[in-house]
PDB file of C-alpha atoms and ligand atoms in Angstrom:
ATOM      1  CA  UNK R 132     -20.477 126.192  58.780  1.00 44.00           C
ATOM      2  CA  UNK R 133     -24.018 126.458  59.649  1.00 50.00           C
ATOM      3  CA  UNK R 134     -23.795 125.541  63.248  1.00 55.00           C
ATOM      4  CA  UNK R 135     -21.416 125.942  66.305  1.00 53.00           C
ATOM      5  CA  UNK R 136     -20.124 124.090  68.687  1.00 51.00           C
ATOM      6  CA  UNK R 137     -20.799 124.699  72.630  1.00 56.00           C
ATOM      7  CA  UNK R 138     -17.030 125.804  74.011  1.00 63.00           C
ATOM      8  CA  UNK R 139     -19.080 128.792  75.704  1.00 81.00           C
ATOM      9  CA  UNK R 140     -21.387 128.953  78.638  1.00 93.00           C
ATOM     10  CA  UNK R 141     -24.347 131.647  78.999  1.00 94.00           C
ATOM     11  CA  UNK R 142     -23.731 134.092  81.597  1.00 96.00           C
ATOM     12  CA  UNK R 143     -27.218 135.050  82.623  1.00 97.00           C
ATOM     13  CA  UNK R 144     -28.111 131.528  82.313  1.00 97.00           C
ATOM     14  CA  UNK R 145     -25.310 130.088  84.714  1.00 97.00           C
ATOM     15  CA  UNK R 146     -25.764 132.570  87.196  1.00 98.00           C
ATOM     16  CA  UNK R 147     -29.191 131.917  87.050  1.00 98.00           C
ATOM     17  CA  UNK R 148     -28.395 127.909  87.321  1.00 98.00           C
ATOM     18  CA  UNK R 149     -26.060 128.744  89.986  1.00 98.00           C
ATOM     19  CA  UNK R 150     -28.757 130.340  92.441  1.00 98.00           C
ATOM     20  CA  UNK R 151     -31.001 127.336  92.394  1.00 98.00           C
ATOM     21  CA  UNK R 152     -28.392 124.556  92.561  1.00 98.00           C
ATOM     22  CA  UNK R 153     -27.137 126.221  95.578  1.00 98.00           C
ATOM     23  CA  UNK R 154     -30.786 125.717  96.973  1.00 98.00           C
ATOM     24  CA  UNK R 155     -30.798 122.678  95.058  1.00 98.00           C
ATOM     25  CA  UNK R 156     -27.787 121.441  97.307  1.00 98.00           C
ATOM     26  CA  UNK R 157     -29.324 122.966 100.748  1.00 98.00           C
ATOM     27  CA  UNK R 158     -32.714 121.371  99.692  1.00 98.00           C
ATOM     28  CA  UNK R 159     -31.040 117.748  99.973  1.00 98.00           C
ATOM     29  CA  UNK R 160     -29.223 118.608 103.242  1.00 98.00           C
ATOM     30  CA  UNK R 161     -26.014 120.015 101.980  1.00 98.00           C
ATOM     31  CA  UNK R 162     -23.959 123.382 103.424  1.00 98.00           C
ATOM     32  CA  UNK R 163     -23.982 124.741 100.049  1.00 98.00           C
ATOM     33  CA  UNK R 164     -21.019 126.810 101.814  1.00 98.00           C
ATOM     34  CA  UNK R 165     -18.513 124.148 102.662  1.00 98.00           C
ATOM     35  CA  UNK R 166     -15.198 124.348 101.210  1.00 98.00           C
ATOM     36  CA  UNK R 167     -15.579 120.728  98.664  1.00 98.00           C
ATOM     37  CA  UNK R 168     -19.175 122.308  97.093  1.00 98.00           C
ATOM     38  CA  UNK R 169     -18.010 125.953  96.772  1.00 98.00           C
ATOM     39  CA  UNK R 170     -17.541 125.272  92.908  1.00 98.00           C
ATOM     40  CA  UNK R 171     -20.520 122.521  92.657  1.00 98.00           C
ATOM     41  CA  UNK R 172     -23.488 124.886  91.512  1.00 98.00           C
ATOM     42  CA  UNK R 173     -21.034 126.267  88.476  1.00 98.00           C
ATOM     43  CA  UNK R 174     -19.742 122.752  87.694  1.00 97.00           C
ATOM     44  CA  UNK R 175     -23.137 121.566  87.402  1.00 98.00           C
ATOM     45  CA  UNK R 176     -24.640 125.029  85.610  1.00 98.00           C
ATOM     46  CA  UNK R 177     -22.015 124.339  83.113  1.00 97.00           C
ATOM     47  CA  UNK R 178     -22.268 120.459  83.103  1.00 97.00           C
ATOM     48  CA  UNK R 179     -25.870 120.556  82.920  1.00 97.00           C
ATOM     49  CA  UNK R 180     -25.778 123.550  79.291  1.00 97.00           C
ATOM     50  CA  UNK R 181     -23.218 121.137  77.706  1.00 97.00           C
ATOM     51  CA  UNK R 182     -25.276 117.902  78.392  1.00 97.00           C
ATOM     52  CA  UNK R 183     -28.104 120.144  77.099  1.00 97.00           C
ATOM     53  CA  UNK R 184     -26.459 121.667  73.822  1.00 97.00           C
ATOM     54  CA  UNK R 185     -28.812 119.646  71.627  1.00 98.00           C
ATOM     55  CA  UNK R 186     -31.423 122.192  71.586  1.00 97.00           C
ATOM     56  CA  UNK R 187     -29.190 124.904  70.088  1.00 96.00           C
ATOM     57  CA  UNK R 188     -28.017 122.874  67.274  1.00 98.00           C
ATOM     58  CA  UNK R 189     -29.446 121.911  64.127  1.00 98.00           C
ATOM     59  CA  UNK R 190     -29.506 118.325  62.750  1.00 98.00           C
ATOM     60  CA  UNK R 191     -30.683 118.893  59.100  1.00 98.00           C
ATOM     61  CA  UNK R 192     -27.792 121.913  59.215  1.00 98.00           C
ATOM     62  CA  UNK R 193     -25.172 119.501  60.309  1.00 98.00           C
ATOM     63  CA  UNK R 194     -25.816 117.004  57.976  1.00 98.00           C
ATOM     64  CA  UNK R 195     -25.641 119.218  55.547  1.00 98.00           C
ATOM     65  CA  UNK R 196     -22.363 121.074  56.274  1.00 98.00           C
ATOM     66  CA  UNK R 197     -21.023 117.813  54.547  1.00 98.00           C
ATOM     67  CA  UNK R 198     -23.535 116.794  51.979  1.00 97.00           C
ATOM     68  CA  UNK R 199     -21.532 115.044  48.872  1.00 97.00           C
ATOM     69  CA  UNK R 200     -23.534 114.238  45.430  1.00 97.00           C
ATOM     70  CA  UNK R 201     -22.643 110.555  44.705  1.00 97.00           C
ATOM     71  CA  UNK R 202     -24.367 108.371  42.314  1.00 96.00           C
ATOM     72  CA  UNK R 203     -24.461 105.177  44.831  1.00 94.00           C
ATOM     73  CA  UNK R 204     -27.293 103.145  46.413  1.00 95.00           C
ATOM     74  CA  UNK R 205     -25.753 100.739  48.624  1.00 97.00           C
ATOM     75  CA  UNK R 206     -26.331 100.610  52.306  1.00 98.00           C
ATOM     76  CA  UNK R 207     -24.511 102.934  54.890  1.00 98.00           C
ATOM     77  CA  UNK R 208     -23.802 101.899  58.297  1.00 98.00           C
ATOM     78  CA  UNK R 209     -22.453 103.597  61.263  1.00 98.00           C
ATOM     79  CA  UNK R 210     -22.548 101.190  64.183  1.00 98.00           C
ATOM     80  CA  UNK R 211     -21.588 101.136  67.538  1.00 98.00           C
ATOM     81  CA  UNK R 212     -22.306 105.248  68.668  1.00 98.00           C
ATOM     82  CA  UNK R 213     -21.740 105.858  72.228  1.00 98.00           C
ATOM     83  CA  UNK R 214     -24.729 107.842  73.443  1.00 98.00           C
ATOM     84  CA  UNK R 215     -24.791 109.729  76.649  1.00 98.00           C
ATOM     85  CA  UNK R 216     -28.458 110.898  77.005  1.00 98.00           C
ATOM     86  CA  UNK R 217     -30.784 112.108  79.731  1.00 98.00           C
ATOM     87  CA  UNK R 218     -34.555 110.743  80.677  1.00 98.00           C
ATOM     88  CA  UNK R 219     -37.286 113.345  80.879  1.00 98.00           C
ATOM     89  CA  UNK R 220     -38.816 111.624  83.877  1.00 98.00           C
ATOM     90  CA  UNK R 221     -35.839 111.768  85.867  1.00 98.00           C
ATOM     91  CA  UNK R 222     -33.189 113.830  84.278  1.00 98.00           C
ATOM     92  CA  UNK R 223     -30.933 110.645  84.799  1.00 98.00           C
ATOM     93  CA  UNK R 224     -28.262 109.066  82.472  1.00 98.00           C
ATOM     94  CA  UNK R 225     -29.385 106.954  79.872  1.00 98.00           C
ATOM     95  CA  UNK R 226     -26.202 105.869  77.767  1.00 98.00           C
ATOM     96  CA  UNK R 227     -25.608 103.396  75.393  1.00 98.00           C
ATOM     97  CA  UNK R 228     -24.791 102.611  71.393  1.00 98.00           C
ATOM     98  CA  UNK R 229     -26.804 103.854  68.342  1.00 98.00           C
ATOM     99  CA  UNK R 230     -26.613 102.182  65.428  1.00 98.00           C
ATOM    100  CA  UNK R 231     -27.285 104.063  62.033  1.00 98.00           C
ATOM    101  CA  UNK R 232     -27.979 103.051  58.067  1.00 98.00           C
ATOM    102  CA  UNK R 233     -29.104 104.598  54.911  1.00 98.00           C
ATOM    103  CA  UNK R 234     -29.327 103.810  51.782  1.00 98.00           C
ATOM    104  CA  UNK R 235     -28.577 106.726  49.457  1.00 98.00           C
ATOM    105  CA  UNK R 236     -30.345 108.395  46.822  1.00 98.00           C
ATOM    106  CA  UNK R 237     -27.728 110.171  44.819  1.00 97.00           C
ATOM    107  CA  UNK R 238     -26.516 112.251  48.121  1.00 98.00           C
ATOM    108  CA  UNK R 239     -23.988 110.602  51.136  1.00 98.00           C
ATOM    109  CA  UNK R 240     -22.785 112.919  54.018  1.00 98.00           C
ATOM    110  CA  UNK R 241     -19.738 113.185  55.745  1.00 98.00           C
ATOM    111  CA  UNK R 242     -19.703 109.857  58.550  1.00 98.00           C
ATOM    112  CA  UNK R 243     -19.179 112.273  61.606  1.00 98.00           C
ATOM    113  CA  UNK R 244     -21.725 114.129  60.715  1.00 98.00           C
ATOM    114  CA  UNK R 245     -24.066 110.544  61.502  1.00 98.00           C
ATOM    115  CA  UNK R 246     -22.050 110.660  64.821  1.00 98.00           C
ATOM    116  CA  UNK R 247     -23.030 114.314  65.176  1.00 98.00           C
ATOM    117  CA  UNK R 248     -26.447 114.225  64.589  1.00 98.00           C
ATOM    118  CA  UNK R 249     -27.253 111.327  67.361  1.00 98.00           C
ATOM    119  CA  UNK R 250     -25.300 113.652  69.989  1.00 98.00           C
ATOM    120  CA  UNK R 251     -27.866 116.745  68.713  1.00 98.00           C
ATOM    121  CA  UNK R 252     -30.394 114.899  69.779  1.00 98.00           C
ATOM    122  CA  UNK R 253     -28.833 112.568  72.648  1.00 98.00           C
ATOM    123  CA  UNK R 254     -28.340 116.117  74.628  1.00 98.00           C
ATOM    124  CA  UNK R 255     -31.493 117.274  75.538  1.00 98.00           C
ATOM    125  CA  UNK R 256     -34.293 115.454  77.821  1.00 98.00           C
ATOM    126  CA  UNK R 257     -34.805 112.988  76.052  1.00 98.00           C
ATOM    127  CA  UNK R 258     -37.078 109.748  75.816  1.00 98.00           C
ATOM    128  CA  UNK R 259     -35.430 106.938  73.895  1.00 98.00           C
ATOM    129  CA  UNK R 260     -38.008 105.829  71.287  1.00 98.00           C
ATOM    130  CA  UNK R 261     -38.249 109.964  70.034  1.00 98.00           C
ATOM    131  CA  UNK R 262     -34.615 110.080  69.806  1.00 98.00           C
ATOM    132  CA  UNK R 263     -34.789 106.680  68.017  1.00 98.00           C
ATOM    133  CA  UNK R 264     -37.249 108.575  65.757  1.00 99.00           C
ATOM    134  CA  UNK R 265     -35.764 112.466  65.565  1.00 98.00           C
ATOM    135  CA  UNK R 266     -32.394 110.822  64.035  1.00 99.00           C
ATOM    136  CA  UNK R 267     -34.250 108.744  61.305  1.00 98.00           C
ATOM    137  CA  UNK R 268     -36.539 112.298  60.429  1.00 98.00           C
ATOM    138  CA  UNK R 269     -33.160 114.225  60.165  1.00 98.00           C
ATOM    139  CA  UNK R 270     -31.771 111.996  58.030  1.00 98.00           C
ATOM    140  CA  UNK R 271     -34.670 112.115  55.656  1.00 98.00           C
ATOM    141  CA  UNK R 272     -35.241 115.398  55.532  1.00 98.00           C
ATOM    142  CA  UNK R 273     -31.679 116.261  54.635  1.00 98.00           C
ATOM    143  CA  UNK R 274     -30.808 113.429  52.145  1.00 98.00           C
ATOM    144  CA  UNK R 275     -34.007 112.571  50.899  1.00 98.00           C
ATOM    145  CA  UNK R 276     -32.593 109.017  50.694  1.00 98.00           C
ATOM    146  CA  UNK R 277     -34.269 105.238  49.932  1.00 98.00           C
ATOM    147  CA  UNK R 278     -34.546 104.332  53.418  1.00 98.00           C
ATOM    148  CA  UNK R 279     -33.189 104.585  56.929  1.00 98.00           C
ATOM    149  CA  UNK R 280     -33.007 102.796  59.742  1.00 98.00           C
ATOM    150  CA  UNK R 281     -31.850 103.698  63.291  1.00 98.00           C
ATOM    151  CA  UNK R 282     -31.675 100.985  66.552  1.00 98.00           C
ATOM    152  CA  UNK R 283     -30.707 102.304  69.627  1.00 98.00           C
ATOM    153  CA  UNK R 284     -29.784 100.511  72.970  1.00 98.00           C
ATOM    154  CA  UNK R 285     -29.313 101.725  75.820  1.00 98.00           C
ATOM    155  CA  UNK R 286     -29.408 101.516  79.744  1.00 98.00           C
ATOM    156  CA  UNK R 287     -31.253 103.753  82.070  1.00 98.00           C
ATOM    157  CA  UNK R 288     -29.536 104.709  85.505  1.00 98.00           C
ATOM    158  CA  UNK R 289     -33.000 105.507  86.732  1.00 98.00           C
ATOM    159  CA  UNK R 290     -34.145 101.807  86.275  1.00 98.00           C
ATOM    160  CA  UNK R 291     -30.875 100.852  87.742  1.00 98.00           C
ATOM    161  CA  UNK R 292     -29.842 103.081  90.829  1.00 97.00           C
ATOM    162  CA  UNK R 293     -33.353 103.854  91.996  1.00 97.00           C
ATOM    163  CA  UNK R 294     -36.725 102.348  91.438  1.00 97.00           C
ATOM    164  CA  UNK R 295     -37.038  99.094  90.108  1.00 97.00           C
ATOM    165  CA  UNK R 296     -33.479  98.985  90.734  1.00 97.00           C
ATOM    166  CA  UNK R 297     -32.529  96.065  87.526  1.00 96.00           C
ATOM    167  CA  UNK R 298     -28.655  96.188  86.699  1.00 97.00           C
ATOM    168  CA  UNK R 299     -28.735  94.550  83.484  1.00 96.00           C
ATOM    169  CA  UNK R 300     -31.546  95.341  81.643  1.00 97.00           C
ATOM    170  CA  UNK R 301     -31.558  97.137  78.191  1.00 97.00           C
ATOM    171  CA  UNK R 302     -33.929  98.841  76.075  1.00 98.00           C
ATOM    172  CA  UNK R 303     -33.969  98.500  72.449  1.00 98.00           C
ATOM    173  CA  UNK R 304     -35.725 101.069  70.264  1.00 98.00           C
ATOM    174  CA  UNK R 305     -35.983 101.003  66.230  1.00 98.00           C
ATOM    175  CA  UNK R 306     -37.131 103.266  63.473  1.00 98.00           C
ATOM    176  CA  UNK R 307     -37.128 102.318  59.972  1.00 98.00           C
ATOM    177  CA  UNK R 308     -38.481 104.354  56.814  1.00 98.00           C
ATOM    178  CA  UNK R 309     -38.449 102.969  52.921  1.00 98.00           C
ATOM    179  CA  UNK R 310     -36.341 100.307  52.008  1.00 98.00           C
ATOM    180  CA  UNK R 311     -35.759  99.312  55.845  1.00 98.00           C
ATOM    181  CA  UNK R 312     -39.497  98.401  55.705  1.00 98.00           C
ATOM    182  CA  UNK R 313     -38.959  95.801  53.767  1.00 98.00           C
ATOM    183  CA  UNK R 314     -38.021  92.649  55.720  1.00 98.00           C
ATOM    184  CA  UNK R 315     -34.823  91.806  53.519  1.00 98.00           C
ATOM    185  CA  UNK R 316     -33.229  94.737  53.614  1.00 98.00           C
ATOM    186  CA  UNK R 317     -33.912  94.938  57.053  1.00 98.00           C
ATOM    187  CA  UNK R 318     -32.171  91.401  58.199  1.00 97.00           C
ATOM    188  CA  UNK R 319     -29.471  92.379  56.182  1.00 97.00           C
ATOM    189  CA  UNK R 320     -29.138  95.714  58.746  1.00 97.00           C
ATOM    190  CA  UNK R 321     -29.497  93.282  61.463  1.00 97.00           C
ATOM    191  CA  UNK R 322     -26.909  90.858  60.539  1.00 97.00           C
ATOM    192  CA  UNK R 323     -24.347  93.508  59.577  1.00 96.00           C
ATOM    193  CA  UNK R 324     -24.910  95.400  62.965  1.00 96.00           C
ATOM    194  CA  UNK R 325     -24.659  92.009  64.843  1.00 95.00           C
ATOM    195  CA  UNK R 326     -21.552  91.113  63.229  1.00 90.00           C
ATOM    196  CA  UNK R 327     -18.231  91.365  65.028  1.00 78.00           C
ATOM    197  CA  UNK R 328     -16.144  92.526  62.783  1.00 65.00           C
ATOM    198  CA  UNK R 329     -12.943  93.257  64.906  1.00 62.00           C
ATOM    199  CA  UNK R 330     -12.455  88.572  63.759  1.00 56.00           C
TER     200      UNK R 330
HETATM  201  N1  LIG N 596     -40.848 104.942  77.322  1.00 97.27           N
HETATM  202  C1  LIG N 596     -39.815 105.412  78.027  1.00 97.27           C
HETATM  203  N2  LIG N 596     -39.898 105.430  79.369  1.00 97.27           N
HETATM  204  C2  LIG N 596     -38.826 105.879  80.046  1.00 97.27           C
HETATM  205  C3  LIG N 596     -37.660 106.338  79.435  1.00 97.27           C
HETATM  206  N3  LIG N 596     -36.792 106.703  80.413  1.00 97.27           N
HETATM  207  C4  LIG N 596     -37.427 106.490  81.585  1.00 97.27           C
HETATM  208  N4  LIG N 596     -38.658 106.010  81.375  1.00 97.27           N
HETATM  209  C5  LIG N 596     -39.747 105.582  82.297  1.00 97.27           C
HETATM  210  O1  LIG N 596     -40.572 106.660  82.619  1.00 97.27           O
HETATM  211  C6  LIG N 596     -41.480 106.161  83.594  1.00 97.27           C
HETATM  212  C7  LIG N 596     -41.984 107.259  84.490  1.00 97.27           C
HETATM  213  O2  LIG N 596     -42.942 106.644  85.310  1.00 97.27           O
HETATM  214  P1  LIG N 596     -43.573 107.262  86.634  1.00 97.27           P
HETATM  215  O3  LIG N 596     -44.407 106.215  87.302  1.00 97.27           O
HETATM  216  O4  LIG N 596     -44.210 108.567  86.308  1.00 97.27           O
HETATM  217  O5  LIG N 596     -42.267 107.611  87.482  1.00 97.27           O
HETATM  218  P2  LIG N 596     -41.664 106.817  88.735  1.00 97.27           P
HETATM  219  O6  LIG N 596     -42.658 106.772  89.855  1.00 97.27           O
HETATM  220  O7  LIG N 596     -40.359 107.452  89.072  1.00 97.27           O
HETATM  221  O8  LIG N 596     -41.490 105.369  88.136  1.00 97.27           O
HETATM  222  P3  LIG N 596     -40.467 104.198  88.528  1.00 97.27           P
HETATM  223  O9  LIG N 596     -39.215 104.424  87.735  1.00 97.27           O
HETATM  224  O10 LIG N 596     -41.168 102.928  88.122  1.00 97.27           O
HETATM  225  O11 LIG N 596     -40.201 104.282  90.007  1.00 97.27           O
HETATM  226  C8  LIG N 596     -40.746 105.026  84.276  1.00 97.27           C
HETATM  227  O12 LIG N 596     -41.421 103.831  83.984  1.00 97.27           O
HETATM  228  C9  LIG N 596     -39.352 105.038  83.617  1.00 97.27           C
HETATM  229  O13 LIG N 596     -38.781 103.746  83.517  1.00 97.27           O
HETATM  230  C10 LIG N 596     -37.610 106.301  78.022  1.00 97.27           C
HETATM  231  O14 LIG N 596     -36.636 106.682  77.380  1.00 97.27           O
HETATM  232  N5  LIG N 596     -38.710 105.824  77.362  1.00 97.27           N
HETATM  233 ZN1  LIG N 597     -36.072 108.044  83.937  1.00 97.27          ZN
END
């Protein structure tokens, strides 16, 4: 396997984390000392590395830990990826579905490693339109196939709980590379993504 998966927590970096949410916690008018936050700066030190894992880990690797010579050129699609991701602006939530195609070139990889590969990137600080983009490159770069196309959509708790405060909006972000660019292939994507299937 050419990549790991975060189970373990950095000591020198929680303790570190630990020291400055417990200022973190006075800062905002807490007593870092009462009984119910006692724990909170190491819950959120090790929250706050997991949510983060992405920059340890390797897309291209991943993808190809699983990488399967097939001789096929129809389209792939993985729809409907929960992604849990954080703003850079506001290191807030931003969570939603990713939607994932490619079209193969004489290589396929495993499915979970699709699933895999958003969550590499979903876990860092993230902006939605370069994770849009960072999944589409990783996908190229290991598969070298005739097109991909990612569309992500998601919800951002800093547009909801704070500042312009809008419950129901959702962003849409899309990448597409080769064959995607091509407005047939595309609709098809769109149409097969839209469908309900579960009828
Ligand atoms: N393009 C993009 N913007 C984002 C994303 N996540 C959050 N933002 C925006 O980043 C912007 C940061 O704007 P600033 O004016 O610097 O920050 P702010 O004063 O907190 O802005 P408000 O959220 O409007 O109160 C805001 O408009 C956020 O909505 C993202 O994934 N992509
Ligand atoms: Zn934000």
């Amino acid at each position: 396997m050419g990549y790991t998966k975060k189970e373990t927590y950095d000591e020198q970096v929680t303790e570190n984390l630990v020291v400055n949410y417990k200022n973190i916690l006075e800062l905002i008018g807490e007593d870092a000392d009462r009984e119910g936050l006692l724990k909170t700066p190491e819950r959120i030190a090790k929250a706050m590395q997991y949510l983060t894992q992405g920059y340890s880990l390797n897309a291209v690797d991943i993808l190809n830990s699983a990488k399967f010579h097939e001789p096929i050129s129809e389209m792939v699609i993985v729809k409907d990826i929960e992604i849990y991701s954080m703003c850079e602006h506001h290191m807030l939530p931003f969570i939603g579905k990713a939607h994932v195609a490619y079209i193969p070139n004489g290589w396929i990889t495993g499915l979970s490693k699709i699933a895999r590969v958003v969550d590499v990137f979903a876990r860092r600080l993230q902006v939605q339109e370069r994770l849009t983009v960072q999944v589409m490159d990783a996908i190229r770069e290991s598969l070298n196939p005739l097109g991909v196309a990612v569309v992500i959509e998601a919800k951002h708790l800093c547009m909801m709980m704070r500042g312009v405060q809008k419950q129901n909006s959702v962003t849409t972000t899309s990448a597409f590379y080769g064959e995607f660019e091509k407005d047939t292939t595309r609709s098809e994507f769109v149409k097969l993504i839209s469908a309900d299937l579960s009828r």
